[in-house]
Amino acid sequence: MKTKILQLMLTCAILPMFAQYKFLDIPKLDNDDLKSTAYAKNPSEAAEILYKSYHYYISDGQLNLDVVSRVKIYKKDQAGKFLDQEIYTYDGKNNKSEKVTSLKVLTYNLVNDKVETTTVEKNSKYKSKESKNYTVTKFAFENVKDGSVIEYKYSVLSPYVWSVDKVTIEDNVPTRRFDYVLDFPKYLGFNIDYKGSLTPKNRDVADKNIYGGEYYTYRFGYENIAPYRDEKYVHNLDNYRTSIRAELNSTNITRIPGAYDYSDTGGFKSYAVSWNDIRKQLYESEFFGDQLKKKSLVKELLPADIKTISSPEEKAAAVQKFVQKNYTWNNYYTVGAEEGKGIRNLLETRVGSSGEINLLLILLMRSAGLDAQPVVLSTIGRGLLLDHSPSLNQLNYVLALVDIGGKATIYDATSKMMLPNLIRPTALNYNGYLMTEKEAKKINIFSPGKSTTYLTVDAKLNPDGTVTGNFSDRDTQLYAMMNNERYDQDKAAYQKESYKERYTFPFTNIKTELLDNNDFQTSFDFDSDSFVDGIGGKMVFNPLLFLYNKSHEFDQSDERRSPIELYTGYDKIKKVTVTLPDGYVFENVPKSKKFRTEDSAIQYVYKVTQEGNKLTVETTTTVEDPVYPKEYYPAFKQIFDNITKMEGQVVTAVKK
């Protein structure tokens, strides 16, 4: 698999320390910053982060977070991501919820050489229940103009001292200064995972007597950070930007008696330091291991005709279909059972989380005599799982794996369209961990094989230059599942976004459907006068009609910094047949051609076939793998440049 992920583990020996640097010292607001109208190094920048800091510290049995952000807005209409903010806080039970405190939202403008400050009133800050376990505190800045400086400050108080969120350092605009500080008492131990290529200019890792006790402190200060731009074909850019994540690995409660109640035994306790430790925790937990013990609940659940299937492959597929047919995913991602729920609740309600549905799938496969094992992972939005930094908190998905004759097949029953080895796109996150009762083993999580898109046009050219015909767009495998789920969510929006906004010519009889073989297809009839130009008594047109693209998306001019991530390898096949009216002939037609990369990772074929007054142009674009290292980007750009040029060719038709 062509993939390259660079990890940087920070050690005490590689970076210099600058004692004179004052961490968390918020710079004074400078009038020069308010006067400036453009970023000096690049006037096209929409904004500049002047200062940002994250300060985590543990005190009085609580995790505290102080956040400060100050941003210069150069182009308001291009800086929307900075103008509306959200803070997510976890809602736990028994009064164990995170709380936002001390929220201040300010806008600074320079008016007649004086600083004018606009404060967001309390009624502009609100909370909404947009996630099952989280409260979202939203706020928006007021009186923002080109040239404004916006600033917010807030604190979060959390009882979950082991849950320190990952902080991403680089942004898609330049950053003048960024501070990260983590202070924790010595009776706690944290793994500090430092990932990325950016090196802090200032660093202080030491023992200190602060907050009235002995603490460890990790302090990293950055200056003049270049932007890390958004790039197309990247699932989660934060996987490649520099980031810091801390996770609790041990406690030693005896050093301060009664400070924390992490265990009944007290003393030193080690938490997840390896993926095998994660495995043990999962199997000892109520939400995962206990659920896999509920064999009696499913003993008589499968129909006899499934249990008697002789072929293991067919039996596993039949069990998957049984779960898909009878149980529905509630759109919540979990690695196991939701709090207060589980397999029993799923069987009663027939609705459950991803973890509950796929744990039920494992139980049913086992009841049918199959050796099904769980594979745990994190979805793309949660970030990559790392060998050197095991994390139980990061896991939020589980799959079923069955090894049949030495061939491992993965099963996912959260979608009605899933087939063996067809995995939900959000779960295609490079790797997961096979968790048996005896071992934890890393496995690759990629979409096997390729998906195919068939774009087919059968058209007739009329003497008046109009073109009538029909069109079909058919997808297979992963693409079929992705588009079918979009369609199920909002049928009208799917047809509008995919076809009505893309194709501006008149068409009728649009029909979207899931075919019997699980392919997904949309078709329509069309009648248009926009495809043909009349020049000197000749009719000139592109033989691909509306399937020709004037540009492509591999158009990045800056150096590529991230891998190329496509979900799946694919074949895209366009086939257009144009029939001339009686009495007309083709005066010239393009020639067939094909080209590819040296390793055949990317291939393209342009095939032309003529039979009398009928011309067929068939193009095939093949991309073999779902992921390519960034070094492949020039090859993609070059080939798609050539594809665009090749598909821009025209034909002429004349009357005999």
PDB file of C-alpha atoms in Angstrom, residues 167-271:
ATOM      1  CA  VAL A 167      -4.283  20.330  20.230  1.00  0.00           C
ATOM      2  CA  THR A 168      -3.362  21.136  16.623  1.00  0.00           C
ATOM      3  CA  ILE A 169      -0.680  23.797  16.255  1.00  0.00           C
ATOM      4  CA  GLU A 170      -0.716  24.664  12.559  1.00  0.00           C
ATOM      5  CA  ASP A 171      -3.667  26.357  10.853  1.00  0.00           C
ATOM      6  CA  ASN A 172      -4.514  27.299   7.282  1.00  0.00           C
ATOM      7  CA  VAL A 173      -3.424  30.886   7.938  1.00  0.00           C
ATOM      8  CA  PRO A 174      -0.125  32.149   9.407  1.00  0.00           C
ATOM      9  CA  THR A 175       0.282  32.183  13.184  1.00  0.00           C
ATOM     10  CA  ARG A 176       2.510  34.728  14.901  1.00  0.00           C
ATOM     11  CA  ARG A 177       2.683  32.988  18.286  1.00  0.00           C
ATOM     12  CA  PHE A 178       1.265  29.819  19.850  1.00  0.00           C
ATOM     13  CA  ASP A 179       1.736  28.526  23.426  1.00  0.00           C
ATOM     14  CA  TYR A 180       0.904  25.046  24.720  1.00  0.00           C
ATOM     15  CA  VAL A 181       1.227  24.303  28.448  1.00  0.00           C
ATOM     16  CA  LEU A 182       0.350  21.179  30.415  1.00  0.00           C
ATOM     17  CA  ASP A 183       0.901  21.156  34.201  1.00  0.00           C
ATOM     18  CA  PHE A 184       0.085  18.045  36.214  1.00  0.00           C
ATOM     19  CA  PRO A 185       0.968  16.793  39.730  1.00  0.00           C
ATOM     20  CA  LYS A 186       3.728  14.207  40.105  1.00  0.00           C
ATOM     21  CA  TYR A 187       1.395  11.496  41.352  1.00  0.00           C
ATOM     22  CA  LEU A 188       0.002  11.357  37.792  1.00  0.00           C
ATOM     23  CA  GLY A 189       1.846  10.169  34.698  1.00  0.00           C
ATOM     24  CA  PHE A 190       1.035  11.235  31.136  1.00  0.00           C
ATOM     25  CA  ASN A 191       2.195  10.110  27.716  1.00  0.00           C
ATOM     26  CA  ILE A 192       2.956  13.151  25.580  1.00  0.00           C
ATOM     27  CA  ASP A 193       2.464  12.360  21.902  1.00  0.00           C
ATOM     28  CA  TYR A 194       4.081  14.993  19.706  1.00  0.00           C
ATOM     29  CA  LYS A 195       3.315  14.502  16.018  1.00  0.00           C
ATOM     30  CA  GLY A 196       4.355  16.515  12.979  1.00  0.00           C
ATOM     31  CA  SER A 197       7.297  18.366  11.504  1.00  0.00           C
ATOM     32  CA  LEU A 198       7.055  21.699  13.328  1.00  0.00           C
ATOM     33  CA  THR A 199       9.651  22.309  16.062  1.00  0.00           C
ATOM     34  CA  PRO A 200       8.856  24.641  18.982  1.00  0.00           C
ATOM     35  CA  LYS A 201      11.194  27.598  19.196  1.00  0.00           C
ATOM     36  CA  ASN A 202      10.834  27.677  22.980  1.00  0.00           C
ATOM     37  CA  ARG A 203      10.563  24.675  25.246  1.00  0.00           C
ATOM     38  CA  ASP A 204      10.446  24.028  28.976  1.00  0.00           C
ATOM     39  CA  VAL A 205      10.019  20.473  30.294  1.00  0.00           C
ATOM     40  CA  ALA A 206      10.788  20.338  34.020  1.00  0.00           C
ATOM     41  CA  ASP A 207       9.758  19.604  37.601  1.00  0.00           C
ATOM     42  CA  LYS A 208       8.339  22.666  39.348  1.00  0.00           C
ATOM     43  CA  ASN A 209       6.740  23.594  42.625  1.00  0.00           C
ATOM     44  CA  ILE A 210       3.509  25.253  41.494  1.00  0.00           C
ATOM     45  CA  TYR A 211      -0.150  25.250  42.566  1.00  0.00           C
ATOM     46  CA  GLY A 212       1.100  24.479  46.061  1.00  0.00           C
ATOM     47  CA  GLY A 213       2.735  21.176  45.173  1.00  0.00           C
ATOM     48  CA  GLU A 214       5.202  19.228  43.054  1.00  0.00           C
ATOM     49  CA  TYR A 215       4.322  19.246  39.358  1.00  0.00           C
ATOM     50  CA  TYR A 216       5.609  18.250  35.952  1.00  0.00           C
ATOM     51  CA  THR A 217       5.256  20.897  33.269  1.00  0.00           C
ATOM     52  CA  TYR A 218       5.408  20.607  29.491  1.00  0.00           C
ATOM     53  CA  ARG A 219       5.625  24.002  27.796  1.00  0.00           C
ATOM     54  CA  PHE A 220       6.047  24.531  24.068  1.00  0.00           C
ATOM     55  CA  GLY A 221       6.160  27.944  22.405  1.00  0.00           C
ATOM     56  CA  TYR A 222       6.020  28.561  18.657  1.00  0.00           C
ATOM     57  CA  GLU A 223       6.604  31.701  16.648  1.00  0.00           C
ATOM     58  CA  ASN A 224       5.977  32.687  13.021  1.00  0.00           C
ATOM     59  CA  ILE A 225       4.234  29.471  11.986  1.00  0.00           C
ATOM     60  CA  ALA A 226       3.653  29.156   8.258  1.00  0.00           C
ATOM     61  CA  PRO A 227       0.144  28.187   7.149  1.00  0.00           C
ATOM     62  CA  TYR A 228      -0.671  24.555   6.493  1.00  0.00           C
ATOM     63  CA  ARG A 229      -3.231  24.908   3.715  1.00  0.00           C
ATOM     64  CA  ASP A 230      -6.339  22.850   3.170  1.00  0.00           C
ATOM     65  CA  GLU A 231      -5.675  20.278   0.452  1.00  0.00           C
ATOM     66  CA  LYS A 232      -8.103  18.323  -1.705  1.00  0.00           C
ATOM     67  CA  TYR A 233      -8.248  14.570  -1.292  1.00  0.00           C
ATOM     68  CA  VAL A 234      -7.296  14.540   2.380  1.00  0.00           C
ATOM     69  CA  HIS A 235      -9.766  12.934   4.776  1.00  0.00           C
ATOM     70  CA  ASN A 236      -8.508  14.623   7.953  1.00  0.00           C
ATOM     71  CA  LEU A 237      -5.834  17.280   7.535  1.00  0.00           C
ATOM     72  CA  ASP A 238      -5.204  17.355  11.281  1.00  0.00           C
ATOM     73  CA  ASN A 239      -3.562  13.930  10.920  1.00  0.00           C
ATOM     74  CA  TYR A 240      -0.635  15.688   9.234  1.00  0.00           C
ATOM     75  CA  ARG A 241      -0.521  19.059  10.937  1.00  0.00           C
ATOM     76  CA  THR A 242       1.682  19.297  14.010  1.00  0.00           C
ATOM     77  CA  SER A 243      -0.238  18.336  17.141  1.00  0.00           C
ATOM     78  CA  ILE A 244       0.191  17.472  20.831  1.00  0.00           C
ATOM     79  CA  ARG A 245      -1.886  14.953  22.735  1.00  0.00           C
ATOM     80  CA  ALA A 246      -1.524  13.926  26.375  1.00  0.00           C
ATOM     81  CA  GLU A 247      -3.030  10.769  27.840  1.00  0.00           C
ATOM     82  CA  LEU A 248      -2.929   9.487  31.382  1.00  0.00           C
ATOM     83  CA  ASN A 249      -0.712   6.396  31.734  1.00  0.00           C
ATOM     84  CA  SER A 250      -0.389   5.964  35.528  1.00  0.00           C
ATOM     85  CA  THR A 251      -1.457   7.159  38.964  1.00  0.00           C
ATOM     86  CA  ASN A 252       0.240   6.878  42.332  1.00  0.00           C
ATOM     87  CA  ILE A 253      -2.472   7.808  44.797  1.00  0.00           C
ATOM     88  CA  THR A 254      -0.452   6.986  47.906  1.00  0.00           C
ATOM     89  CA  ARG A 255       1.688  10.059  47.331  1.00  0.00           C
ATOM     90  CA  ILE A 256      -1.301  12.272  48.124  1.00  0.00           C
ATOM     91  CA  PRO A 257      -3.854  10.168  50.041  1.00  0.00           C
ATOM     92  CA  GLY A 258      -7.473  10.647  49.017  1.00  0.00           C
ATOM     93  CA  ALA A 259      -6.752  13.072  46.184  1.00  0.00           C
ATOM     94  CA  TYR A 260      -8.219  10.833  43.498  1.00  0.00           C
ATOM     95  CA  ASP A 261     -10.338   7.731  43.575  1.00  0.00           C
ATOM     96  CA  TYR A 262      -9.037   6.004  40.441  1.00  0.00           C
ATOM     97  CA  SER A 263      -9.001   2.525  41.953  1.00  0.00           C
ATOM     98  CA  ASP A 264     -10.192   0.699  45.002  1.00  0.00           C
ATOM     99  CA  THR A 265      -6.716  -0.562  45.811  1.00  0.00           C
ATOM    100  CA  GLY A 266      -4.791   2.709  45.835  1.00  0.00           C
ATOM    101  CA  GLY A 267      -1.043   2.845  45.293  1.00  0.00           C
ATOM    102  CA  PHE A 268       0.575   2.810  41.903  1.00  0.00           C
ATOM    103  CA  LYS A 269      -1.616   1.862  38.966  1.00  0.00           C
ATOM    104  CA  SER A 270      -0.520   1.737  35.349  1.00  0.00           C
ATOM    105  CA  TYR A 271      -2.999   2.553  32.596  1.00  0.00           C
TER     106      TYR A 271
END
